mmCIF file of C-alpha atoms and ligand atoms in Angstrom:
data_model
loop_
_atom_site.group_PDB
_atom_site.id
_atom_site.type_symbol
_atom_site.label_atom_id
_atom_site.label_comp_id
_atom_site.label_asym_id
_atom_site.label_seq_id
_atom_site.Cartn_x
_atom_site.Cartn_y
_atom_site.Cartn_z
ATOM 1 C CA MET A 1 0.028 -0.041 0.064
ATOM 2 C CA THR A 2 1.192 3.401 -0.848
ATOM 3 C CA LYS A 3 1.994 5.530 2.058
ATOM 4 C CA VAL A 4 1.192 9.193 1.795
ATOM 5 C CA ALA A 5 4.222 11.522 1.281
ATOM 6 C CA ALA A 6 2.874 15.049 0.512
ATOM 7 C CA PHE A 7 -0.113 17.243 0.904
ATOM 8 C CA ILE A 8 -0.312 20.089 -1.895
ATOM 9 C CA PHE A 9 -2.431 22.758 -1.022
ATOM 10 C CA ASP A 10 -4.409 25.213 -3.004
ATOM 11 C CA LEU A 11 -4.623 28.583 -1.610
ATOM 12 C CA ASP A 12 -7.734 30.720 -2.359
ATOM 13 C CA GLY A 13 -10.767 29.271 -0.884
ATOM 14 C CA VAL A 14 -8.869 26.542 0.764
ATOM 15 C CA ILE A 15 -6.539 28.057 3.101
ATOM 16 C CA THR A 16 -8.439 31.387 3.332
ATOM 17 C CA ASP A 17 -11.520 33.212 2.116
ATOM 18 C CA THR A 18 -9.737 35.079 -0.853
ATOM 19 C CA ALA A 19 -12.005 33.053 -3.263
ATOM 20 C CA GLU A 20 -14.548 35.591 -2.363
ATOM 21 C CA TYR A 21 -12.165 38.705 -2.842
ATOM 22 C CA HIS A 22 -11.336 37.493 -6.228
ATOM 23 C CA TYR A 23 -15.011 37.235 -6.971
ATOM 24 C CA LEU A 24 -15.601 40.648 -5.679
ATOM 25 C CA ALA A 25 -12.890 42.477 -7.638
ATOM 26 C CA TRP A 26 -13.779 40.212 -10.856
ATOM 27 C CA LYS A 27 -17.501 41.339 -10.373
ATOM 28 C CA ARG A 28 -16.463 44.936 -10.040
ATOM 29 C CA LEU A 29 -14.456 44.886 -13.096
ATOM 30 C CA GLY A 30 -17.430 43.112 -15.190
ATOM 31 C CA GLU A 31 -19.789 45.677 -14.184
ATOM 32 C CA GLN A 32 -17.493 48.266 -15.517
ATOM 33 C CA LEU A 33 -17.434 46.698 -18.946
ATOM 34 C CA ALA A 34 -21.044 46.224 -18.838
ATOM 35 C CA ILE A 35 -20.484 42.346 -18.470
ATOM 36 C CA PRO A 36 -22.348 41.328 -15.331
ATOM 37 C CA PHE A 37 -22.097 37.791 -14.103
ATOM 38 C CA ASP A 38 -23.156 35.616 -11.335
ATOM 39 C CA LYS A 39 -21.756 33.120 -8.757
ATOM 40 C CA GLU A 40 -22.270 30.250 -11.076
ATOM 41 C CA PHE A 41 -20.323 31.639 -13.733
ATOM 42 C CA ASN A 42 -17.567 32.700 -10.994
ATOM 43 C CA GLU A 43 -17.228 29.049 -10.149
ATOM 44 C CA THR A 44 -15.674 28.516 -13.593
ATOM 45 C CA LEU A 45 -13.062 31.138 -12.777
ATOM 46 C CA LYS A 46 -12.010 29.579 -9.826
ATOM 47 C CA GLY A 47 -8.407 28.056 -10.083
ATOM 48 C CA ILE A 48 -7.978 30.033 -13.380
ATOM 49 C CA SER A 49 -4.895 32.669 -13.923
ATOM 50 C CA ARG A 50 -5.488 36.370 -14.065
ATOM 51 C CA MET A 51 -5.396 36.783 -17.722
ATOM 52 C CA GLU A 52 -7.238 33.632 -18.605
ATOM 53 C CA SER A 53 -9.713 35.013 -16.325
ATOM 54 C CA LEU A 54 -10.327 38.025 -17.661
ATOM 55 C CA GLU A 55 -10.398 36.478 -21.425
ATOM 56 C CA ARG A 56 -13.386 34.088 -19.998
ATOM 57 C CA ILE A 57 -15.208 37.263 -18.711
ATOM 58 C CA LEU A 58 -14.678 39.111 -22.244
ATOM 59 C CA ALA A 59 -15.904 35.903 -23.980
ATOM 60 C CA LEU A 60 -18.988 35.738 -21.660
ATOM 61 C CA GLY A 61 -19.958 39.364 -22.966
ATOM 62 C CA GLY A 62 -18.953 38.726 -26.390
ATOM 63 C CA LYS A 63 -16.372 41.542 -26.054
ATOM 64 C CA THR A 64 -12.929 39.292 -26.676
ATOM 65 C CA ASP A 65 -11.834 41.568 -29.800
ATOM 66 C CA GLU A 66 -12.836 45.031 -28.112
ATOM 67 C CA TYR A 67 -9.511 45.413 -26.273
ATOM 68 C CA SER A 68 -6.062 45.242 -27.273
ATOM 69 C CA THR A 69 -3.410 43.281 -25.366
ATOM 70 C CA GLU A 70 -2.072 46.340 -23.704
ATOM 71 C CA GLN A 71 -5.742 47.293 -22.797
ATOM 72 C CA LYS A 72 -6.416 43.762 -21.360
ATOM 73 C CA GLN A 73 -3.132 43.967 -19.257
ATOM 74 C CA ALA A 74 -4.450 47.288 -18.132
ATOM 75 C CA LEU A 75 -7.583 45.689 -17.019
ATOM 76 C CA ALA A 76 -6.012 42.688 -15.409
ATOM 77 C CA GLU A 77 -3.729 45.122 -13.477
ATOM 78 C CA ALA A 78 -6.789 47.243 -12.262
ATOM 79 C CA LYS A 79 -8.600 44.054 -10.974
ATOM 80 C CA ASN A 80 -5.619 43.056 -9.152
ATOM 81 C CA ALA A 81 -5.039 46.395 -7.522
ATOM 82 C CA ASP A 82 -8.781 46.331 -6.322
ATOM 83 C CA TYR A 83 -8.176 42.634 -4.986
ATOM 84 C CA VAL A 84 -4.937 43.528 -3.278
ATOM 85 C CA SER A 85 -6.802 46.546 -1.779
ATOM 86 C CA LEU A 86 -9.372 44.044 -0.164
ATOM 87 C CA LEU A 87 -6.111 42.446 1.420
ATOM 88 C CA VAL A 88 -4.805 45.062 3.425
ATOM 89 C CA ASP A 89 -5.953 43.809 6.780
ATOM 90 C CA MET A 90 -5.342 40.210 6.518
ATOM 91 C CA SER A 91 -4.062 38.505 9.430
ATOM 92 C CA PRO A 92 -3.589 34.788 10.753
ATOM 93 C CA ALA A 93 -7.351 35.551 12.268
ATOM 94 C CA ASP A 94 -8.281 34.842 8.595
ATOM 95 C CA ILE A 95 -7.007 31.356 8.223
ATOM 96 C CA TYR A 96 -10.011 29.004 7.666
ATOM 97 C CA PRO A 97 -10.848 26.809 10.660
ATOM 98 C CA GLY A 98 -8.932 23.469 10.727
ATOM 99 C CA ILE A 99 -6.289 24.503 8.203
ATOM 100 C CA GLU A 100 -3.158 25.324 10.960
ATOM 101 C CA ARG A 101 -4.384 22.299 12.751
ATOM 102 C CA LEU A 102 -3.883 20.123 10.032
ATOM 103 C CA LEU A 103 -0.587 21.654 8.905
ATOM 104 C CA GLN A 104 0.607 21.190 12.461
ATOM 105 C CA THR A 105 -0.507 17.469 12.216
ATOM 106 C CA LEU A 106 1.162 17.021 8.732
ATOM 107 C CA GLN A 107 4.614 18.475 10.055
ATOM 108 C CA ALA A 108 4.377 16.179 13.337
ATOM 109 C CA GLN A 109 3.866 13.202 10.982
ATOM 110 C CA HIS A 110 6.854 14.351 8.740
ATOM 111 C CA ILE A 111 4.487 14.720 5.558
ATOM 112 C CA ARG A 112 5.783 17.186 3.051
ATOM 113 C CA ILE A 113 3.642 20.415 2.423
ATOM 114 C CA ALA A 114 3.640 22.335 -0.802
ATOM 115 C CA LEU A 115 1.594 25.052 -2.472
ATOM 116 C CA ALA A 116 -0.158 24.835 -5.693
ATOM 117 C CA SER A 117 -1.876 27.875 -6.310
ATOM 118 C CA ALA A 118 -2.429 29.926 -9.551
ATOM 119 C CA SER A 119 -2.192 33.248 -7.908
ATOM 120 C CA LYS A 120 0.896 35.560 -8.089
ATOM 121 C CA ASN A 121 -0.187 36.888 -4.587
ATOM 122 C CA ALA A 122 0.304 33.574 -3.007
ATOM 123 C CA PRO A 123 3.336 34.043 -1.159
ATOM 124 C CA MET A 124 2.364 37.718 0.170
ATOM 125 C CA ILE A 125 -0.893 36.077 1.006
ATOM 126 C CA LEU A 126 0.825 33.000 2.995
ATOM 127 C CA GLN A 127 3.067 35.787 4.761
ATOM 128 C CA ALA A 128 0.097 37.774 5.902
ATOM 129 C CA LEU A 129 -1.436 34.566 7.437
ATOM 130 C CA GLY A 130 1.646 33.770 8.891
ATOM 131 C CA LEU A 131 1.601 30.254 7.306
ATOM 132 C CA THR A 132 4.997 30.525 5.137
ATOM 133 C CA ASP A 133 7.205 28.364 7.430
ATOM 134 C CA TYR A 134 4.961 25.580 6.696
ATOM 135 C CA PHE A 135 5.424 25.197 2.916
ATOM 136 C CA GLU A 136 8.327 23.518 1.876
ATOM 137 C CA TYR A 137 7.812 24.485 -1.702
ATOM 138 C CA ILE A 138 5.406 26.999 -3.384
ATOM 139 C CA VAL A 139 4.778 26.716 -7.218
ATOM 140 C CA ASN A 140 5.681 29.717 -9.256
ATOM 141 C CA PRO A 141 2.807 30.028 -11.408
ATOM 142 C CA ASP A 142 5.063 32.220 -13.929
ATOM 143 C CA ASP A 143 6.918 29.093 -14.595
ATOM 144 C CA LEU A 144 4.004 27.005 -15.981
ATOM 145 C CA GLN A 145 3.163 26.168 -19.320
ATOM 146 C CA ALA A 146 -0.535 25.370 -18.761
ATOM 147 C CA GLY A 147 -2.881 26.271 -15.783
ATOM 148 C CA LYS A 148 -5.354 23.948 -14.042
ATOM 149 C CA PRO A 149 -7.208 21.928 -15.206
ATOM 150 C CA ASN A 150 -3.796 20.776 -16.714
ATOM 151 C CA PRO A 151 -2.043 18.893 -13.971
ATOM 152 C CA GLU A 152 1.373 20.696 -14.469
ATOM 153 C CA ILE A 153 1.302 22.844 -11.190
ATOM 154 C CA PHE A 154 0.711 19.670 -8.920
ATOM 155 C CA LEU A 155 3.428 17.549 -10.847
ATOM 156 C CA ARG A 156 5.804 20.480 -10.383
ATOM 157 C CA ALA A 157 5.154 20.373 -6.888
ATOM 158 C CA ALA A 158 5.622 16.911 -6.468
ATOM 159 C CA LYS A 159 8.854 16.921 -8.373
ATOM 160 C CA ALA A 160 10.122 19.646 -6.501
ATOM 161 C CA LEU A 161 9.582 17.690 -3.419
ATOM 162 C CA GLY A 162 10.984 14.559 -4.607
ATOM 163 C CA VAL A 163 7.691 12.619 -4.246
ATOM 164 C CA ASP A 164 5.786 10.062 -6.365
ATOM 165 C CA PRO A 165 2.306 11.904 -7.257
ATOM 166 C CA GLN A 166 0.362 8.678 -6.273
ATOM 167 C CA ALA A 167 1.716 9.391 -2.839
ATOM 168 C CA CYS A 168 0.398 12.922 -3.008
ATOM 169 C CA ILE A 169 -3.004 14.342 -1.694
ATOM 170 C CA GLY A 170 -4.291 17.684 -3.490
ATOM 171 C CA VAL A 171 -6.588 19.789 -1.376
ATOM 172 C CA GLU A 172 -8.919 22.132 -3.692
ATOM 173 C CA ASP A 173 -11.964 24.134 -3.767
ATOM 174 C CA ALA A 174 -11.938 24.559 -7.743
ATOM 175 C CA GLU A 175 -13.740 21.953 -10.423
ATOM 176 C CA ALA A 176 -10.410 23.168 -12.502
ATOM 177 C CA GLY A 177 -8.311 22.432 -9.251
ATOM 178 C CA ILE A 178 -9.713 18.985 -8.918
ATOM 179 C CA GLU A 179 -9.445 17.821 -12.293
ATOM 180 C CA ALA A 180 -5.766 18.792 -12.272
ATOM 181 C CA ILE A 181 -5.104 16.864 -9.182
ATOM 182 C CA LYS A 182 -6.873 13.820 -10.761
ATOM 183 C CA ALA A 183 -4.839 14.317 -14.182
ATOM 184 C CA ALA A 184 -1.740 14.317 -11.982
ATOM 185 C CA ASN A 185 -2.776 10.917 -10.679
ATOM 186 C CA MET A 186 -3.078 12.014 -7.026
ATOM 187 C CA PHE A 187 -5.763 11.561 -4.823
ATOM 188 C CA ALA A 188 -8.184 14.672 -4.577
ATOM 189 C CA VAL A 189 -9.703 16.063 -1.425
ATOM 190 C CA GLY A 190 -12.440 18.592 -2.564
ATOM 191 C CA VAL A 191 -13.645 21.451 -0.122
ATOM 192 C CA GLY A 192 -16.937 22.842 -1.192
ATOM 193 C CA THR A 193 -20.688 21.350 -2.595
ATOM 194 C CA PRO A 194 -20.400 17.677 -2.425
ATOM 195 C CA ALA A 195 -22.190 17.220 -5.504
ATOM 196 C CA VAL A 196 -19.997 19.816 -7.639
ATOM 197 C CA MET A 197 -16.547 18.493 -6.082
ATOM 198 C CA GLN A 198 -17.863 14.855 -6.916
ATOM 199 C CA ALA A 199 -18.724 15.534 -10.691
ATOM 200 C CA ALA A 200 -15.328 17.128 -10.761
ATOM 201 C CA GLY A 201 -13.659 13.704 -9.712
ATOM 202 C CA ALA A 202 -12.949 14.469 -6.073
ATOM 203 C CA ASP A 203 -11.968 11.391 -4.187
ATOM 204 C CA TYR A 204 -13.211 12.756 -0.742
ATOM 205 C CA VAL A 205 -15.410 15.716 -0.074
ATOM 206 C CA VAL A 206 -15.811 17.870 3.043
ATOM 207 C CA ALA A 207 -18.350 20.901 2.890
ATOM 208 C CA GLN A 208 -15.841 23.050 5.085
ATOM 209 C CA THR A 209 -12.307 23.210 5.963
ATOM 210 C CA SER A 210 -13.052 22.471 9.797
ATOM 211 C CA GLU A 211 -14.006 18.994 8.641
ATOM 212 C CA LEU A 212 -10.502 18.306 7.256
ATOM 213 C CA ASP A 213 -9.315 15.598 9.561
ATOM 214 C CA PHE A 214 -6.003 14.123 8.939
ATOM 215 C CA THR A 215 -7.018 10.770 10.103
ATOM 216 C CA LYS A 216 -10.135 10.454 8.102
ATOM 217 C CA ILE A 217 -8.504 11.599 4.821
ATOM 218 C CA ILE A 218 -5.726 8.938 5.527
ATOM 219 C CA ALA A 219 -8.443 6.480 5.963
ATOM 220 C CA LYS A 220 -10.016 7.570 2.631
ATOM 221 C CA PHE A 221 -6.636 7.547 0.919
ATOM 222 C CA ALA A 222 -5.888 3.973 2.090
ATOM 223 C CA LEU A 223 -9.174 2.809 0.742
ATOM 224 C CA LYS A 224 -8.257 3.820 -2.913
HETATM 225 C C1 BG6 B 301 -6.495 31.210 -8.307
HETATM 226 C C2 BG6 B 301 -7.841 31.777 -8.116
HETATM 227 O O1 BG6 B 301 -5.928 30.814 -7.022
HETATM 228 O O2 BG6 B 301 -5.730 32.397 -8.638
HETATM 229 C C3 BG6 B 301 -8.330 32.574 -9.045
HETATM 230 O O3 BG6 B 301 -8.720 30.938 -7.732
HETATM 231 C C4 BG6 B 301 -7.407 33.476 -9.500
HETATM 232 O O4 BG6 B 301 -9.675 33.024 -8.745
HETATM 233 C C5 BG6 B 301 -5.933 32.974 -9.721
HETATM 234 O O5 BG6 B 301 -7.915 34.394 -10.711
HETATM 235 C C6 BG6 B 301 -4.961 34.166 -10.107
HETATM 236 O O6 BG6 B 301 -4.599 34.899 -8.933
HETATM 237 P P1 BG6 B 301 -3.677 36.425 -9.022
HETATM 238 O O7 BG6 B 301 -3.654 36.710 -7.400
HETATM 239 O O8 BG6 B 301 -2.324 35.889 -9.570
HETATM 240 O O9 BG6 B 301 -4.563 37.423 -9.877
HETATM 241 MG MG1 MG B 302 -9.023 27.844 -5.028
#
């Protein structure tokens, strides 16, 4: 039986509530561009890079060709400035329930820990939350050829840690993220609506992070 060697975490919506801030900032930009969208469409943006998210919003509004590359760059930067302004008061109090307990347990069990977030803001957010030292490796999204649902980000994390993907557990809140974990041949823990996470291929689902229990996850992994 394979022994679990590493946990690879997504950040936004798993470690802290920044998925909601991404939604707010994109929604505001969408309204400025006269492209309103709802939470359901927002689900398709989760885990997706900044530029690709903008492209999806423009495509939704049928406005893909209305902006030059430079203008798209400026729009993406404006969204990011708005997003970052929502993070100014971020502190360890914003860590989702159960996350630090899980990180502490993993450390005590000598299970390796890495971050596979599409966000260029991830290192700054981990710092603000006081969690940086738990992470042995943080994938730099600028190094990627393809974003989630491509498995590259999770495979890079496993490679950097020197562990077999089959001995890794990925934790995600996005459909694209769950698909990426499965395509990397890892065990996928989904945080969110069970039907949505299961449809994306999650092996084990919890509705909220407070339910992330090390012993339970390991038991489910062993059954696979
Ligand atoms: C992902 C989020 O983690 O990071 C997406 O789920 C976001 O919503 C993406 O667009 C990129 O983040 P950033 O901070 O680089 O714009
Ligand atoms: Mg996420």
